[in-house]
Amino acid sequence: MTAAGEDEDLTDVQFFEIPDIRLLSTEQNEGTTCVWCADPLAPGVGVDLCPGFRWAPRACLSCYPIRAAVASTYRDLYAHWTTCKQCETAALLGERLCDEAMPGQAALLRARTAADKSGPVCFSCHDPITDQELTGGVFAPLEWTGPSATHRGFIHTGACMWRESAL
Ligand SMILES: [Zn+2]
Ligand SMILES: [Zn+2]
Ligand SMILES: [Zn+2]
């Protein structure tokens, strides 16, 4: 039995966190070593990342919660972002997102740091979003659908957002 939130985390981890299949070793694709730290996994130990699939990537119990936190904090912030008028206005003006969004942004950054994720690149200008911009809250989460998958990324607020919303 898993809670609904845990199922959602697993789905998000499957879509957004597991490294590309071509970047994984044979052992990682077979699930005998962790997809993130490559530590060996004894049978039955760790988290089955794609239950029911022939592809059987698995994760160790230290890596999985770290990646699940990246997925869930992003999901929470994005959910806020898509429904908050105040954030929308602030973002178009290049101002920091609303007070309610700030703890969520901080949680997302902490989770990304714990997962050793380097600074994200802006969807619009392709420049890195600097540490100052990240801590100052002048960025927003952005999901977009490509030819075969949905992607999660980040965008600078202000001019970068204007360019994208004009499309
Ligand atoms: Zn691991
Ligand atoms: Zn807001
Ligand atoms: Zn930008």
Short mmCIF file of N, CA and C and ligand atoms in Angstrom, two decimals:
data_model
loop_
_atom_site.label_atom_id
_atom_site.label_comp_id
_atom_site.label_asym_id
_atom_site.label_seq_id
_atom_site.Cartn_x
_atom_site.Cartn_y
_atom_site.Cartn_z
N MET A 1 0.84 -1.21 0.00
CA MET A 1 0.00 0.00 0.00
C MET A 1 0.87 1.25 0.00
N THR A 2 0.58 2.15 -0.91
CA THR A 2 1.29 3.44 -0.90
C THR A 2 0.25 4.55 -0.90
N ALA A 3 0.60 5.67 -0.32
CA ALA A 3 -0.31 6.82 -0.31
C ALA A 3 -0.38 7.42 -1.71
N ALA A 4 -1.45 8.15 -1.98
CA ALA A 4 -1.64 8.74 -3.31
C ALA A 4 -0.44 9.62 -3.69
N GLY A 5 0.06 10.40 -2.76
CA GLY A 5 1.19 11.28 -3.03
C GLY A 5 2.43 10.50 -3.45
N GLU A 6 2.62 9.32 -2.84
CA GLU A 6 3.79 8.51 -3.19
C GLU A 6 3.68 7.97 -4.61
N ASP A 7 2.46 7.59 -5.01
CA ASP A 7 2.26 7.12 -6.38
C ASP A 7 2.56 8.24 -7.36
N GLU A 8 2.09 9.43 -7.01
CA GLU A 8 2.32 10.59 -7.86
C GLU A 8 3.82 10.87 -7.97
N ASP A 9 4.52 10.73 -6.85
CA ASP A 9 5.98 10.92 -6.86
C ASP A 9 6.64 9.93 -7.81
N LEU A 10 6.21 8.67 -7.72
CA LEU A 10 6.84 7.64 -8.56
C LEU A 10 6.61 7.95 -10.04
N THR A 11 5.37 8.35 -10.38
CA THR A 11 5.06 8.69 -11.77
C THR A 11 5.94 9.86 -12.23
N ASP A 12 6.05 10.88 -11.39
CA ASP A 12 6.86 12.04 -11.76
C ASP A 12 8.34 11.67 -11.88
N VAL A 13 8.81 10.81 -10.98
CA VAL A 13 10.20 10.37 -11.05
C VAL A 13 10.43 9.61 -12.36
N GLN A 14 9.47 8.76 -12.74
CA GLN A 14 9.59 8.02 -14.01
C GLN A 14 9.71 8.98 -15.19
N PHE A 15 8.87 10.00 -15.20
CA PHE A 15 8.83 10.89 -16.36
C PHE A 15 9.97 11.89 -16.39
N PHE A 16 10.35 12.38 -15.23
CA PHE A 16 11.23 13.55 -15.22
C PHE A 16 12.60 13.33 -14.60
N GLU A 17 12.80 12.26 -13.86
CA GLU A 17 14.06 12.14 -13.13
C GLU A 17 14.96 10.99 -13.57
N ILE A 18 14.41 9.91 -14.07
CA ILE A 18 15.28 8.79 -14.45
C ILE A 18 16.16 9.24 -15.63
N PRO A 19 17.47 9.04 -15.54
CA PRO A 19 18.33 9.44 -16.67
C PRO A 19 17.93 8.69 -17.95
N ASP A 20 18.27 9.28 -19.07
CA ASP A 20 17.97 8.68 -20.37
C ASP A 20 18.51 7.25 -20.43
N ILE A 21 17.72 6.37 -20.98
CA ILE A 21 18.07 4.95 -21.07
C ILE A 21 19.44 4.73 -21.73
N ARG A 22 19.78 5.61 -22.69
CA ARG A 22 21.06 5.47 -23.40
C ARG A 22 22.26 5.88 -22.55
N LEU A 23 21.97 6.62 -21.47
CA LEU A 23 23.06 7.06 -20.60
C LEU A 23 23.32 6.07 -19.47
N LEU A 24 22.46 5.08 -19.36
CA LEU A 24 22.59 4.12 -18.26
C LEU A 24 23.39 2.90 -18.70
N SER A 25 24.07 2.29 -17.72
CA SER A 25 24.81 1.05 -18.02
C SER A 25 23.82 -0.11 -18.14
N THR A 26 24.32 -1.24 -18.66
CA THR A 26 23.49 -2.44 -18.76
C THR A 26 22.94 -2.81 -17.38
N GLU A 27 23.82 -2.76 -16.37
CA GLU A 27 23.40 -3.11 -15.01
C GLU A 27 22.29 -2.18 -14.53
N GLN A 28 22.43 -0.89 -14.85
CA GLN A 28 21.40 0.06 -14.41
C GLN A 28 20.07 -0.19 -15.13
N ASN A 29 20.15 -0.50 -16.42
CA ASN A 29 18.92 -0.78 -17.15
C ASN A 29 18.27 -2.09 -16.69
N GLU A 30 19.09 -3.00 -16.19
CA GLU A 30 18.54 -4.27 -15.70
C GLU A 30 18.10 -4.19 -14.25
N GLY A 31 18.45 -3.09 -13.58
CA GLY A 31 18.02 -2.92 -12.20
C GLY A 31 18.89 -3.59 -11.16
N THR A 32 20.11 -3.95 -11.54
CA THR A 32 21.00 -4.55 -10.54
C THR A 32 21.89 -3.52 -9.86
N THR A 33 21.94 -2.30 -10.43
CA THR A 33 22.62 -1.20 -9.75
C THR A 33 21.70 0.03 -9.82
N CYS A 34 21.89 0.95 -8.86
CA CYS A 34 21.04 2.15 -8.77
C CYS A 34 21.22 3.04 -10.00
N VAL A 35 20.11 3.57 -10.55
CA VAL A 35 20.21 4.42 -11.75
C VAL A 35 20.94 5.73 -11.47
N TRP A 36 21.04 6.13 -10.20
CA TRP A 36 21.72 7.41 -9.91
C TRP A 36 23.14 7.23 -9.38
N CYS A 37 23.33 6.39 -8.35
CA CYS A 37 24.67 6.31 -7.76
C CYS A 37 25.43 5.07 -8.22
N ALA A 38 24.75 4.18 -8.97
CA ALA A 38 25.37 2.96 -9.52
C ALA A 38 25.81 1.97 -8.44
N ASP A 39 25.37 2.14 -7.22
CA ASP A 39 25.66 1.14 -6.18
C ASP A 39 24.90 -0.15 -6.49
N PRO A 40 25.52 -1.30 -6.20
CA PRO A 40 24.82 -2.56 -6.45
C PRO A 40 23.57 -2.70 -5.57
N LEU A 41 22.54 -3.30 -6.14
CA LEU A 41 21.29 -3.51 -5.40
C LEU A 41 21.04 -5.00 -5.29
N ALA A 42 20.89 -5.48 -4.07
CA ALA A 42 20.54 -6.89 -3.88
C ALA A 42 19.10 -7.08 -4.36
N PRO A 43 18.77 -8.29 -4.84
CA PRO A 43 17.39 -8.51 -5.30
C PRO A 43 16.39 -8.16 -4.19
N GLY A 44 15.34 -7.45 -4.57
CA GLY A 44 14.31 -7.10 -3.59
C GLY A 44 14.63 -5.88 -2.75
N VAL A 45 15.85 -5.34 -2.90
CA VAL A 45 16.22 -4.14 -2.13
C VAL A 45 16.12 -2.94 -3.06
N GLY A 46 15.61 -1.83 -2.54
CA GLY A 46 15.53 -0.61 -3.36
C GLY A 46 14.13 -0.42 -3.91
N VAL A 47 14.02 0.56 -4.81
CA VAL A 47 12.71 0.93 -5.35
C VAL A 47 12.65 0.56 -6.83
N ASP A 48 11.61 -0.18 -7.18
CA ASP A 48 11.35 -0.55 -8.56
C ASP A 48 10.76 0.69 -9.24
N LEU A 49 11.50 1.30 -10.17
CA LEU A 49 11.05 2.58 -10.72
C LEU A 49 10.01 2.44 -11.82
N CYS A 50 9.98 1.31 -12.49
CA CYS A 50 9.00 1.11 -13.56
C CYS A 50 8.29 -0.23 -13.38
N PRO A 51 7.54 -0.37 -12.30
CA PRO A 51 6.90 -1.65 -12.05
C PRO A 51 5.99 -2.04 -13.21
N GLY A 52 6.05 -3.29 -13.62
CA GLY A 52 5.17 -3.76 -14.69
C GLY A 52 5.76 -3.60 -16.08
N PHE A 53 6.94 -2.96 -16.19
CA PHE A 53 7.57 -2.81 -17.51
C PHE A 53 8.71 -3.80 -17.68
N ARG A 54 9.07 -4.08 -18.91
CA ARG A 54 10.22 -4.97 -19.15
C ARG A 54 11.50 -4.24 -18.79
N TRP A 55 11.55 -2.94 -19.08
CA TRP A 55 12.67 -2.12 -18.63
C TRP A 55 12.56 -2.02 -17.11
N ALA A 56 13.63 -2.34 -16.40
CA ALA A 56 13.50 -2.51 -14.95
C ALA A 56 14.45 -1.64 -14.13
N PRO A 57 14.53 -0.33 -14.42
CA PRO A 57 15.45 0.49 -13.62
C PRO A 57 15.02 0.53 -12.15
N ARG A 58 16.02 0.54 -11.27
CA ARG A 58 15.72 0.60 -9.84
C ARG A 58 16.63 1.62 -9.17
N ALA A 59 16.24 2.00 -7.96
CA ALA A 59 17.01 3.00 -7.23
C ALA A 59 17.28 2.51 -5.82
N CYS A 60 18.39 2.97 -5.25
CA CYS A 60 18.68 2.62 -3.86
C CYS A 60 17.85 3.50 -2.95
N LEU A 61 17.79 3.11 -1.69
CA LEU A 61 16.91 3.81 -0.75
C LEU A 61 17.47 5.15 -0.31
N SER A 62 18.73 5.47 -0.62
CA SER A 62 19.19 6.84 -0.34
C SER A 62 18.87 7.76 -1.50
N CYS A 63 19.03 7.28 -2.73
CA CYS A 63 18.79 8.17 -3.89
C CYS A 63 17.30 8.43 -4.11
N TYR A 64 16.46 7.43 -3.94
CA TYR A 64 15.06 7.62 -4.33
C TYR A 64 14.38 8.79 -3.63
N PRO A 65 14.46 8.89 -2.30
CA PRO A 65 13.76 10.01 -1.65
C PRO A 65 14.27 11.38 -2.10
N ILE A 66 15.56 11.45 -2.44
CA ILE A 66 16.13 12.71 -2.91
C ILE A 66 15.49 13.11 -4.25
N ARG A 67 15.35 12.14 -5.14
CA ARG A 67 14.74 12.42 -6.46
C ARG A 67 13.24 12.64 -6.34
N ALA A 68 12.60 11.90 -5.45
CA ALA A 68 11.16 12.07 -5.25
C ALA A 68 10.89 13.48 -4.72
N ALA A 69 11.81 14.02 -3.90
CA ALA A 69 11.63 15.37 -3.37
C ALA A 69 11.75 16.41 -4.48
N VAL A 70 12.67 16.19 -5.42
CA VAL A 70 12.79 17.11 -6.56
C VAL A 70 11.46 17.11 -7.34
N ALA A 71 10.92 15.91 -7.58
CA ALA A 71 9.69 15.79 -8.36
C ALA A 71 8.50 16.42 -7.63
N SER A 72 8.39 16.16 -6.33
CA SER A 72 7.19 16.65 -5.63
C SER A 72 7.26 18.15 -5.36
N THR A 73 8.45 18.68 -5.08
CA THR A 73 8.53 20.12 -4.83
C THR A 73 8.29 20.90 -6.13
N TYR A 74 8.74 20.35 -7.25
CA TYR A 74 8.46 21.00 -8.53
C TYR A 74 6.96 20.98 -8.80
N ARG A 75 6.35 19.81 -8.59
CA ARG A 75 4.91 19.66 -8.85
C ARG A 75 4.11 20.66 -8.00
N ASP A 76 4.48 20.78 -6.73
CA ASP A 76 3.76 21.70 -5.84
C ASP A 76 3.91 23.15 -6.30
N LEU A 77 5.13 23.53 -6.64
CA LEU A 77 5.35 24.92 -7.05
C LEU A 77 4.63 25.20 -8.37
N TYR A 78 4.68 24.25 -9.27
CA TYR A 78 4.02 24.44 -10.56
C TYR A 78 2.50 24.56 -10.39
N ALA A 79 1.96 23.76 -9.48
CA ALA A 79 0.52 23.81 -9.21
C ALA A 79 0.14 25.19 -8.68
N HIS A 80 0.97 25.73 -7.82
CA HIS A 80 0.70 27.08 -7.32
C HIS A 80 0.79 28.09 -8.46
N TRP A 81 1.88 27.99 -9.17
CA TRP A 81 2.20 28.94 -10.23
C TRP A 81 1.08 29.03 -11.29
N THR A 82 0.50 27.91 -11.67
CA THR A 82 -0.50 27.92 -12.74
C THR A 82 -1.86 28.45 -12.26
N THR A 83 -2.02 28.62 -10.95
CA THR A 83 -3.33 29.06 -10.47
C THR A 83 -3.27 30.41 -9.76
N CYS A 84 -2.09 31.01 -9.65
CA CYS A 84 -1.95 32.23 -8.85
C CYS A 84 -1.83 33.46 -9.75
N LYS A 85 -2.84 34.30 -9.71
CA LYS A 85 -2.86 35.54 -10.52
C LYS A 85 -1.73 36.48 -10.10
N GLN A 86 -1.50 36.50 -8.78
CA GLN A 86 -0.48 37.42 -8.25
C GLN A 86 0.90 37.05 -8.81
N CYS A 87 1.19 35.75 -8.86
CA CYS A 87 2.46 35.30 -9.41
C CYS A 87 2.55 35.60 -10.90
N GLU A 88 1.46 35.43 -11.60
CA GLU A 88 1.46 35.67 -13.05
C GLU A 88 1.82 37.13 -13.33
N THR A 89 1.17 38.03 -12.62
CA THR A 89 1.43 39.45 -12.80
C THR A 89 2.87 39.79 -12.43
N ALA A 90 3.31 39.29 -11.27
CA ALA A 90 4.67 39.57 -10.80
C ALA A 90 5.69 39.06 -11.81
N ALA A 91 5.44 37.87 -12.35
CA ALA A 91 6.40 37.27 -13.29
C ALA A 91 6.52 38.10 -14.56
N LEU A 92 5.40 38.58 -15.06
CA LEU A 92 5.45 39.38 -16.28
C LEU A 92 6.18 40.70 -16.03
N LEU A 93 6.10 41.19 -14.80
CA LEU A 93 6.80 42.44 -14.45
C LEU A 93 8.25 42.18 -14.07
N GLY A 94 8.65 40.90 -14.00
CA GLY A 94 10.01 40.58 -13.61
C GLY A 94 10.24 40.74 -12.12
N GLU A 95 9.16 40.71 -11.36
CA GLU A 95 9.28 40.82 -9.91
C GLU A 95 9.23 39.43 -9.29
N ARG A 96 9.57 39.36 -8.00
CA ARG A 96 9.58 38.05 -7.36
C ARG A 96 8.16 37.53 -7.20
N LEU A 97 8.05 36.22 -7.19
CA LEU A 97 6.74 35.59 -7.07
C LEU A 97 6.15 35.88 -5.69
N CYS A 98 4.88 35.55 -5.50
CA CYS A 98 4.17 35.97 -4.28
C CYS A 98 4.71 35.27 -3.03
N ASP A 99 4.37 35.83 -1.88
CA ASP A 99 4.87 35.31 -0.60
C ASP A 99 4.52 33.84 -0.40
N GLU A 100 3.34 33.47 -0.89
CA GLU A 100 2.91 32.09 -0.72
C GLU A 100 3.78 31.13 -1.54
N ALA A 101 4.32 31.62 -2.65
CA ALA A 101 5.15 30.77 -3.52
C ALA A 101 6.57 30.63 -3.01
N MET A 102 7.03 31.56 -2.18
CA MET A 102 8.44 31.57 -1.79
C MET A 102 8.89 30.33 -1.01
N PRO A 103 8.12 29.84 -0.02
CA PRO A 103 8.56 28.63 0.66
C PRO A 103 8.67 27.45 -0.32
N GLY A 104 7.76 27.39 -1.29
CA GLY A 104 7.79 26.32 -2.29
C GLY A 104 9.03 26.43 -3.17
N GLN A 105 9.40 27.64 -3.52
CA GLN A 105 10.62 27.84 -4.32
C GLN A 105 11.84 27.42 -3.53
N ALA A 106 11.85 27.81 -2.24
CA ALA A 106 12.99 27.45 -1.40
C ALA A 106 13.09 25.94 -1.25
N ALA A 107 11.95 25.28 -1.09
CA ALA A 107 11.95 23.81 -0.95
C ALA A 107 12.46 23.14 -2.22
N LEU A 108 12.04 23.68 -3.37
CA LEU A 108 12.50 23.13 -4.64
C LEU A 108 14.01 23.28 -4.80
N LEU A 109 14.53 24.45 -4.42
CA LEU A 109 15.97 24.67 -4.54
C LEU A 109 16.75 23.76 -3.60
N ARG A 110 16.24 23.58 -2.38
CA ARG A 110 16.90 22.66 -1.44
C ARG A 110 16.92 21.25 -2.00
N ALA A 111 15.79 20.83 -2.56
CA ALA A 111 15.70 19.47 -3.12
C ALA A 111 16.66 19.31 -4.29
N ARG A 112 16.75 20.33 -5.15
CA ARG A 112 17.66 20.25 -6.30
C ARG A 112 19.11 20.22 -5.85
N THR A 113 19.44 20.99 -4.82
CA THR A 113 20.80 21.00 -4.30
C THR A 113 21.15 19.62 -3.74
N ALA A 114 20.23 19.04 -3.00
CA ALA A 114 20.46 17.70 -2.42
C ALA A 114 20.68 16.67 -3.52
N ALA A 115 20.05 16.88 -4.67
CA ALA A 115 20.19 15.95 -5.80
C ALA A 115 21.37 16.32 -6.70
N ASP A 116 22.18 17.32 -6.27
CA ASP A 116 23.33 17.77 -7.06
C ASP A 116 22.95 18.25 -8.44
N LYS A 117 21.80 18.89 -8.57
CA LYS A 117 21.41 19.41 -9.88
C LYS A 117 22.04 20.78 -10.05
N SER A 118 22.74 20.97 -11.15
CA SER A 118 23.39 22.26 -11.39
C SER A 118 22.32 23.28 -11.73
N GLY A 119 22.71 24.54 -11.77
CA GLY A 119 21.78 25.64 -12.04
C GLY A 119 20.99 25.38 -13.31
N PRO A 120 19.70 25.60 -13.29
CA PRO A 120 18.90 25.34 -14.49
C PRO A 120 19.14 26.41 -15.56
N VAL A 121 18.85 26.03 -16.79
CA VAL A 121 19.01 26.93 -17.93
C VAL A 121 17.61 27.46 -18.27
N CYS A 122 17.54 28.72 -18.64
CA CYS A 122 16.24 29.34 -18.97
C CYS A 122 15.69 28.78 -20.29
N PHE A 123 14.43 28.42 -20.29
CA PHE A 123 13.76 27.88 -21.48
C PHE A 123 13.82 28.88 -22.64
N SER A 124 13.76 30.16 -22.32
CA SER A 124 13.66 31.18 -23.37
C SER A 124 15.02 31.65 -23.88
N CYS A 125 15.89 32.15 -22.98
CA CYS A 125 17.16 32.74 -23.44
C CYS A 125 18.32 31.74 -23.39
N HIS A 126 18.11 30.57 -22.80
CA HIS A 126 19.12 29.51 -22.68
C HIS A 126 20.31 29.89 -21.80
N ASP A 127 20.26 31.05 -21.16
CA ASP A 127 21.29 31.40 -20.19
C ASP A 127 20.96 30.67 -18.88
N PRO A 128 22.02 30.38 -18.10
CA PRO A 128 21.73 29.78 -16.80
C PRO A 128 20.97 30.78 -15.92
N ILE A 129 20.12 30.26 -15.09
CA ILE A 129 19.45 31.09 -14.10
C ILE A 129 20.40 31.13 -12.91
N THR A 130 20.90 32.33 -12.56
CA THR A 130 21.97 32.45 -11.57
C THR A 130 21.46 32.15 -10.16
N ASP A 131 22.42 31.88 -9.27
CA ASP A 131 22.07 31.61 -7.87
C ASP A 131 21.28 32.78 -7.28
N GLN A 132 21.70 33.99 -7.64
CA GLN A 132 21.02 35.18 -7.13
C GLN A 132 19.56 35.21 -7.59
N GLU A 133 19.36 34.88 -8.85
CA GLU A 133 18.00 34.88 -9.39
C GLU A 133 17.18 33.77 -8.75
N LEU A 134 17.84 32.64 -8.50
CA LEU A 134 17.13 31.52 -7.88
C LEU A 134 16.70 31.86 -6.47
N THR A 135 17.63 32.39 -5.67
CA THR A 135 17.26 32.70 -4.29
C THR A 135 16.34 33.91 -4.24
N GLY A 136 16.44 34.80 -5.22
CA GLY A 136 15.57 35.97 -5.25
C GLY A 136 14.17 35.67 -5.77
N GLY A 137 13.96 34.47 -6.26
CA GLY A 137 12.62 34.09 -6.71
C GLY A 137 12.19 34.74 -8.01
N VAL A 138 13.17 35.18 -8.86
CA VAL A 138 12.77 35.76 -10.14
C VAL A 138 12.91 34.74 -11.27
N PHE A 139 12.34 33.57 -11.03
CA PHE A 139 12.25 32.53 -12.06
C PHE A 139 10.94 31.81 -11.82
N ALA A 140 10.52 31.06 -12.80
CA ALA A 140 9.27 30.32 -12.65
C ALA A 140 9.44 28.92 -13.24
N PRO A 141 8.68 27.96 -12.75
CA PRO A 141 8.70 26.63 -13.35
C PRO A 141 7.90 26.67 -14.65
N LEU A 142 8.29 25.86 -15.60
CA LEU A 142 7.61 25.85 -16.89
C LEU A 142 7.54 24.42 -17.40
N GLU A 143 6.35 23.97 -17.74
CA GLU A 143 6.21 22.64 -18.35
C GLU A 143 5.81 22.84 -19.80
N TRP A 144 6.40 22.05 -20.67
CA TRP A 144 6.02 22.12 -22.07
C TRP A 144 6.02 20.71 -22.65
N THR A 145 5.22 20.56 -23.72
CA THR A 145 5.08 19.25 -24.32
C THR A 145 5.85 19.22 -25.63
N GLY A 146 6.80 18.30 -25.73
CA GLY A 146 7.56 18.12 -26.96
C GLY A 146 6.90 17.04 -27.79
N PRO A 147 7.56 16.60 -28.86
CA PRO A 147 6.97 15.59 -29.76
C PRO A 147 6.63 14.28 -29.03
N SER A 148 7.45 13.89 -28.05
CA SER A 148 7.19 12.58 -27.46
C SER A 148 7.01 12.61 -25.95
N ALA A 149 7.21 13.76 -25.33
CA ALA A 149 7.14 13.77 -23.88
C ALA A 149 6.88 15.17 -23.35
N THR A 150 6.46 15.22 -22.12
CA THR A 150 6.34 16.50 -21.42
C THR A 150 7.66 16.77 -20.72
N HIS A 151 8.09 18.01 -20.72
CA HIS A 151 9.35 18.39 -20.09
C HIS A 151 9.09 19.37 -18.98
N ARG A 152 9.96 19.36 -18.00
CA ARG A 152 9.89 20.32 -16.93
C ARG A 152 11.13 21.19 -16.97
N GLY A 153 10.93 22.49 -16.88
CA GLY A 153 12.09 23.37 -16.88
C GLY A 153 11.82 24.64 -16.13
N PHE A 154 12.62 25.65 -16.46
CA PHE A 154 12.55 26.93 -15.75
C PHE A 154 12.68 28.06 -16.74
N ILE A 155 12.16 29.20 -16.35
CA ILE A 155 12.24 30.38 -17.21
C ILE A 155 12.50 31.60 -16.31
N HIS A 156 13.27 32.57 -16.84
CA HIS A 156 13.40 33.84 -16.13
C HIS A 156 12.05 34.53 -16.16
N THR A 157 11.73 35.23 -15.12
CA THR A 157 10.54 36.08 -15.20
C THR A 157 10.94 37.35 -15.95
N GLY A 158 9.98 38.20 -16.26
CA GLY A 158 10.27 39.44 -16.98
C GLY A 158 10.37 39.21 -18.48
N ALA A 159 11.44 39.75 -19.10
CA ALA A 159 11.54 39.76 -20.57
C ALA A 159 11.44 38.37 -21.18
N CYS A 160 12.07 37.37 -20.55
CA CYS A 160 12.04 36.01 -21.11
C CYS A 160 10.61 35.50 -21.18
N MET A 161 9.84 35.85 -20.16
CA MET A 161 8.46 35.38 -20.11
C MET A 161 7.60 36.10 -21.15
N TRP A 162 7.86 37.36 -21.35
CA TRP A 162 7.15 38.11 -22.40
C TRP A 162 7.34 37.46 -23.74
N ARG A 163 8.60 37.13 -24.05
CA ARG A 163 8.92 36.53 -25.35
C ARG A 163 8.13 35.25 -25.55
N GLU A 164 8.08 34.41 -24.50
CA GLU A 164 7.41 33.12 -24.65
C GLU A 164 5.90 33.27 -24.70
N SER A 165 5.34 34.21 -23.93
CA SER A 165 3.89 34.32 -23.92
C SER A 165 3.37 35.01 -25.18
N ALA A 166 4.29 35.65 -25.93
CA ALA A 166 3.89 36.29 -27.18
C ALA A 166 3.75 35.26 -28.30
N LEU A 167 4.28 34.06 -28.09
CA LEU A 167 4.24 33.04 -29.15
C LEU A 167 2.82 32.51 -29.37
ZN ZN B 1 21.59 5.29 -5.36
ZN ZN B 2 1.59 33.07 -6.09
ZN ZN B 3 15.91 33.78 -19.71
#
